[in-house]
């Protein structure tokens, strides 16, 4: 037995004690192992339960483990409270559940932090045997897994090792954020307060995925993408950010709400990050900068052929990237479907400026495959289902 197993056993002792004491019918536990600070599907679930009455919400996140007092509380009091919960919601794999014995009255729901199906995850990627053992034990406790569309149902069932009947295709709670006008207005106002230069400008978000080999993902001269009318925001994975310095762009890696960034930005540049889904559901253009595609496929791989599946143009050199981005923002992308590009408008103006752009029809196919029920009511449907 190693140290991690010992920690999980301590956690399970308090969790199981709570379950034996008895489940509280109004207790909802939100466990954020993917640190989104509850600005994701967990936050949507919290708001939905609060709108329905006096629910006792227990919020736990990975950052609680960063100090001794927080870690003790995580492993004891919060474990006990979680064991007494009627509903437990997760946004990532939670290996601590592996040793736990939830009450038969408790429903454990995996919301996941990604949407749709893109790069492989869960049981579909290779991990160390001890990690897979813990992962399998934890996932056996899941009551349901939420997926954003019926098209990806079987993929989610396989990735989490559950039967397809446990996969709920009611829509993605995280997607609900993008259907609230007040949220979008607040996001713009908050970002403009921090970066007043962005107001009234076009905004590009550059958000690459993390590479296990630690290779450089800042191989772009952002000054080539910026001009008097356009700015670049860079959001790196924390593990990348530790070793990289962002030049000629705004570093928003530490910005606490990625949904706000996706709401404000007009165009995304990414490589293999599932953040592309947040732009797809908003009908915003994405340029896929896949300069190391073959290497990445060897390390992680995808569920479908990358270049024909993704919802936008694929480029492999900086020159191609710059030309494609500028062509899209100028509205000269000679493709099939016409979308409206919302250009950020100063707060107080009644109507946003828009310009029509031409973008590859792959964008619509990509969106339709990965999303059902895009109406801002996915969380409502999920909670209705659980409470029936």
XYZ file of C-alpha atoms in Angstrom:
388
model
C 0.000 0.000 0.000
C 1.421 3.420 -0.967
C 0.819 6.873 0.513
C -2.016 7.755 -1.864
C -3.942 4.633 -0.959
C -3.501 5.509 2.714
C -4.894 9.009 2.131
C -7.867 7.598 0.240
C -8.544 5.138 3.066
C -8.590 7.977 5.617
C -11.005 9.892 3.383
C -13.255 6.847 2.974
C -13.451 6.246 6.743
C -15.097 9.635 7.274
C -17.180 9.369 4.077
C -18.489 5.936 5.071
C -19.244 7.131 8.596
C -21.379 9.904 7.136
C -23.213 7.436 4.909
C -23.944 5.207 7.919
C -25.216 8.139 10.016
C -27.721 8.800 7.261
C -28.271 10.759 4.063
C -29.699 14.263 4.324
C -32.357 14.683 1.634
C -31.428 18.332 1.022
C -27.623 17.855 0.950
C -25.832 18.400 -2.386
C -22.054 17.963 -2.644
C -20.081 19.620 -5.464
C -16.574 18.209 -5.891
C -14.285 20.164 -8.194
C -11.160 18.148 -8.929
C -10.852 20.084 -12.199
C -10.195 23.536 -10.769
C -12.773 25.727 -12.468
C -13.657 27.457 -9.184
C -17.258 26.298 -9.717
C -17.543 28.502 -12.803
C -18.623 25.462 -14.816
C -21.325 22.801 -14.787
C -20.955 22.499 -11.006
C -21.824 26.162 -10.645
C -24.858 25.712 -12.885
C -26.029 22.801 -10.732
C -25.524 24.842 -7.562
C -27.627 27.716 -8.912
C -30.385 25.354 -10.064
C -30.724 23.657 -6.668
C -30.659 27.012 -4.874
C -33.526 28.196 -7.082
C -35.633 25.238 -5.930
C -35.534 25.661 -2.174
C -33.326 25.325 0.878
C -30.604 22.954 -0.202
C -27.451 22.477 1.858
C -24.586 22.832 -0.617
C -21.163 21.376 0.245
C -18.400 22.694 -2.035
C -15.034 20.958 -2.182
C -12.173 21.609 -4.600
C -8.655 20.410 -5.214
C -7.145 23.682 -3.993
C -8.431 22.848 -0.495
C -5.503 20.442 -0.309
C -2.928 23.203 -0.740
C -2.579 23.891 2.975
C -2.535 21.650 6.040
C -5.771 22.912 7.624
C -7.637 22.727 4.308
C -6.369 19.204 3.683
C -7.463 18.018 7.123
C -10.930 19.469 6.566
C -11.076 17.899 3.091
C -10.252 14.437 4.446
C -12.458 14.563 7.542
C -15.352 17.003 7.930
C -16.039 17.475 4.223
C -15.674 13.746 3.588
C -18.247 13.121 6.335
C -20.621 15.734 4.865
C -20.193 14.318 1.377
C -21.032 10.826 2.649
C -24.335 12.211 3.945
C -25.222 13.845 0.615
C -28.270 12.928 -1.418
C -26.498 14.060 -4.579
C -22.780 14.219 -5.370
C -21.648 15.985 -8.539
C -18.143 15.698 -10.018
C -16.358 17.559 -12.819
C -13.402 15.170 -13.138
C -12.276 11.713 -12.087
C -12.401 11.511 -8.293
C -10.211 8.613 -7.250
C -11.074 9.098 -3.591
C -14.420 7.417 -4.226
C -12.717 4.103 -4.877
C -12.646 3.089 -1.208
C -15.988 4.686 -0.337
C -19.305 2.929 0.231
C -22.035 5.422 -0.673
C -25.538 4.955 0.670
C -28.034 3.399 -1.733
C -29.929 6.707 -1.389
C -27.022 8.734 -2.808
C -26.785 9.549 -6.497
C -23.306 10.315 -7.859
C -23.248 12.241 -11.144
C -20.180 12.800 -13.322
C -20.633 16.099 -15.224
C -17.086 16.004 -16.656
C -15.227 19.194 -17.504
C -15.182 18.623 -21.240
C -18.023 18.599 -23.723
C -18.557 16.481 -26.796
C -15.969 13.966 -27.989
C -12.582 15.089 -29.208
C -9.310 13.692 -27.863
C -9.433 10.381 -25.997
C -9.887 10.340 -22.231
C -10.723 8.081 -19.313
C -10.429 4.361 -19.957
C -9.524 5.086 -23.597
C -6.035 6.328 -22.754
C -3.121 4.447 -21.243
C -2.303 5.134 -17.595
C -0.243 3.406 -14.929
C -1.843 0.210 -13.561
C -2.312 1.643 -10.060
C -4.065 4.723 -11.468
C -6.363 2.574 -13.613
C -7.165 0.415 -10.601
C -8.233 3.453 -8.566
C -10.066 4.959 -11.520
C -12.061 1.779 -12.121
C -12.961 1.452 -8.427
C -14.114 5.088 -8.308
C -16.190 4.912 -11.502
C -18.020 1.846 -10.223
C -19.700 4.247 -7.773
C -21.128 6.491 -10.508
C -24.897 6.589 -10.826
C -24.881 8.676 -14.006
C -22.555 10.319 -16.497
C -23.724 13.441 -18.350
C -22.940 13.781 -22.069
C -23.667 16.721 -24.349
C -25.278 14.697 -27.144
C -26.656 11.292 -28.040
C -23.929 10.981 -30.679
C -21.219 10.727 -28.018
C -23.154 8.503 -25.607
C -21.268 5.290 -26.348
C -17.913 7.094 -26.184
C -18.712 8.386 -22.694
C -19.941 4.973 -21.572
C -16.650 3.421 -22.651
C -14.463 6.211 -21.275
C -16.047 5.910 -17.817
C -16.598 2.165 -17.858
C -20.363 2.410 -17.353
C -23.300 0.906 -19.228
C -24.926 3.186 -21.836
C -28.133 3.438 -19.795
C -26.164 5.389 -17.181
C -25.215 8.083 -19.698
C -27.686 10.985 -19.673
C -27.891 12.958 -22.912
C -29.944 15.843 -21.571
C -27.452 18.480 -22.657
C -24.371 19.961 -21.016
C -24.974 22.064 -17.869
C -21.858 24.101 -18.633
C -23.367 25.148 -21.969
C -26.227 26.885 -20.162
C -23.910 29.768 -19.276
C -23.787 30.924 -22.891
C -27.547 31.350 -23.080
C -27.783 34.020 -20.379
C -27.427 37.530 -21.744
C -26.712 38.909 -18.285
C -23.737 36.547 -17.951
C -22.273 37.724 -21.242
C -22.711 41.391 -20.347
C -21.087 40.826 -16.968
C -18.182 38.976 -18.586
C -17.475 41.818 -20.965
C -17.754 44.453 -18.266
C -15.426 42.514 -15.947
C -12.813 41.849 -18.629
C -12.900 45.444 -19.896
C -12.309 46.654 -16.365
C -9.108 44.602 -16.209
C -8.080 45.241 -19.817
C -9.688 48.503 -21.039
C -7.751 48.215 -24.315
C -10.115 45.390 -25.369
C -13.276 47.471 -25.395
C -14.675 47.784 -28.893
C -11.944 45.564 -30.347
C -11.821 42.112 -31.854
C -10.440 39.571 -29.397
C -8.527 36.378 -30.242
C -8.160 33.722 -27.545
C -5.126 31.438 -27.852
C -5.630 28.334 -25.689
C -3.376 25.345 -26.401
C -3.598 22.032 -24.608
C -0.938 20.662 -22.272
C 1.693 18.344 -23.659
C 3.151 15.662 -21.441
C 6.603 16.192 -22.916
C 6.585 19.835 -21.816
C 7.207 21.105 -25.362
C 6.894 24.796 -26.106
C 3.384 25.901 -27.110
C 4.269 29.604 -27.391
C 5.842 29.246 -30.812
C 3.710 32.071 -32.222
C 4.689 35.703 -32.625
C 1.439 37.216 -31.353
C 2.407 40.643 -32.679
C 1.678 39.262 -36.152
C -1.943 38.643 -35.131
C -2.521 42.002 -33.457
C -3.171 45.422 -34.905
C -5.020 48.568 -33.841
C -8.329 46.691 -34.015
C -7.359 43.246 -32.692
C -5.870 41.900 -29.453
C -4.746 38.432 -28.350
C -5.483 36.785 -25.002
C -3.355 33.771 -24.065
C -4.631 31.092 -21.712
C -2.134 28.342 -20.979
C -2.466 25.171 -18.981
C -1.063 25.832 -15.473
C 1.650 23.218 -15.971
C 2.788 25.050 -19.093
C 2.439 28.473 -17.531
C 4.956 27.612 -14.842
C 7.733 27.650 -17.422
C 6.561 30.102 -20.054
C 6.434 33.881 -20.370
C 3.790 35.395 -22.608
C 5.002 38.197 -24.870
C 3.046 40.582 -27.106
C -0.328 39.437 -25.716
C -2.421 39.497 -22.548
C -1.716 36.542 -20.276
C -5.090 35.396 -18.877
C -3.974 31.976 -17.668
C -4.879 32.876 -14.101
C -8.248 34.388 -14.998
C -10.740 32.541 -12.810
C -13.588 32.010 -15.294
C -12.801 30.476 -18.670
C -16.457 30.745 -19.733
C -16.172 34.515 -19.520
C -13.128 34.469 -21.786
C -14.931 32.264 -24.304
C -17.957 34.562 -24.158
C -15.955 37.711 -24.881
C -13.523 36.354 -27.471
C -14.448 36.488 -31.151
C -12.145 33.739 -32.411
C -10.236 30.849 -30.850
C -6.847 29.473 -31.785
C -6.199 26.077 -30.266
C -4.571 22.797 -31.129
C -6.148 19.855 -29.316
C -7.946 21.477 -26.380
C -11.620 20.700 -25.770
C -12.159 24.435 -25.242
C -13.039 24.345 -28.939
C -16.449 23.008 -27.873
C -17.271 26.262 -26.084
C -16.758 28.139 -29.335
C -18.593 25.568 -31.444
C -21.781 25.874 -29.406
C -21.635 29.680 -29.788
C -21.105 29.462 -33.565
C -17.772 31.229 -33.191
C -14.833 30.435 -35.483
C -11.941 28.233 -34.399
C -8.584 27.877 -36.115
C -6.781 24.642 -35.266
C -3.020 25.151 -35.096
C -1.813 21.551 -35.301
C 1.901 22.047 -35.868
C 2.815 18.791 -34.076
C -0.202 16.671 -34.996
C 1.615 13.401 -35.664
C 3.533 13.577 -32.410
C 0.393 14.370 -30.439
C -1.545 11.515 -32.025
C 1.171 9.177 -30.897
C 0.946 10.485 -27.339
C -2.838 10.857 -26.897
C -4.813 10.349 -30.145
C -8.410 11.221 -30.983
C -11.749 9.485 -31.396
C -12.000 10.563 -35.033
C -9.673 11.654 -37.804
C -8.537 15.041 -36.551
C -8.253 16.982 -39.798
C -11.630 15.961 -41.221
C -13.516 16.064 -37.911
C -12.657 19.383 -36.253
C -14.977 22.333 -36.788
C -12.671 24.708 -38.610
C -9.545 25.127 -40.707
C -6.420 23.187 -39.708
C -3.080 24.959 -40.154
C 0.407 23.692 -39.422
C 2.701 26.699 -39.798
C 2.725 30.156 -38.262
C 2.406 31.700 -41.723
C -0.747 29.685 -42.438
C -2.103 30.562 -39.003
C -1.687 34.315 -39.411
C -3.170 34.343 -42.917
C -6.176 32.212 -41.909
C -6.994 34.226 -38.781
C -6.830 37.531 -40.619
C -8.896 36.162 -43.493
C -11.648 35.032 -41.088
C -11.718 38.257 -39.106
C -11.929 40.268 -42.316
C -14.843 38.123 -43.486
C -13.109 36.710 -46.523
C -13.098 33.014 -45.652
C -14.349 31.491 -48.906
C -16.278 28.545 -47.515
C -19.868 27.377 -47.340
C -21.797 28.515 -44.259
C -22.364 32.107 -43.214
C -22.141 32.891 -39.505
C -22.329 36.201 -37.687
C -19.217 37.225 -35.818
C -20.083 39.333 -32.769
C -17.473 42.033 -32.319
C -17.108 43.266 -28.739
C -19.108 46.438 -28.275
C -18.482 49.095 -25.624
C -20.738 48.726 -22.593
C -23.849 50.840 -22.903
C -24.379 50.477 -26.647
C -27.749 48.941 -27.505
C -26.777 46.645 -30.340
C -23.563 44.711 -30.863
C -21.647 45.282 -34.042
C -21.685 42.245 -36.277
C -20.088 41.231 -39.517
C -20.822 38.190 -41.616
C -18.051 35.697 -42.110
C -17.731 32.642 -44.264
C -16.586 29.537 -42.462
C -16.173 25.887 -43.304
C -19.366 23.798 -43.166
C -17.404 21.451 -40.894
C -18.269 23.879 -38.089
C -21.975 23.097 -38.299
C -21.408 19.333 -38.549
C -19.035 19.473 -35.601
C -21.558 21.383 -33.496
C -24.532 19.202 -34.471
C -22.620 16.030 -33.648
C -21.428 17.172 -30.244
C -24.468 19.047 -28.936
C -28.150 18.330 -28.444
C -30.702 20.493 -26.645
C -28.802 23.783 -26.877
C -31.442 25.900 -25.206
C -29.948 26.936 -21.868
C -32.070 24.433 -19.909
C -29.773 21.404 -19.650
C -29.236 21.844 -15.904
C -32.960 22.174 -15.332
C -33.573 18.921 -17.199
C -30.848 17.131 -15.237
C -32.162 18.230 -11.847
C -35.724 17.400 -12.898
C -34.556 13.895 -13.792
C -32.749 13.409 -10.487
C -35.615 14.695 -8.368
C -38.413 12.778 -10.048
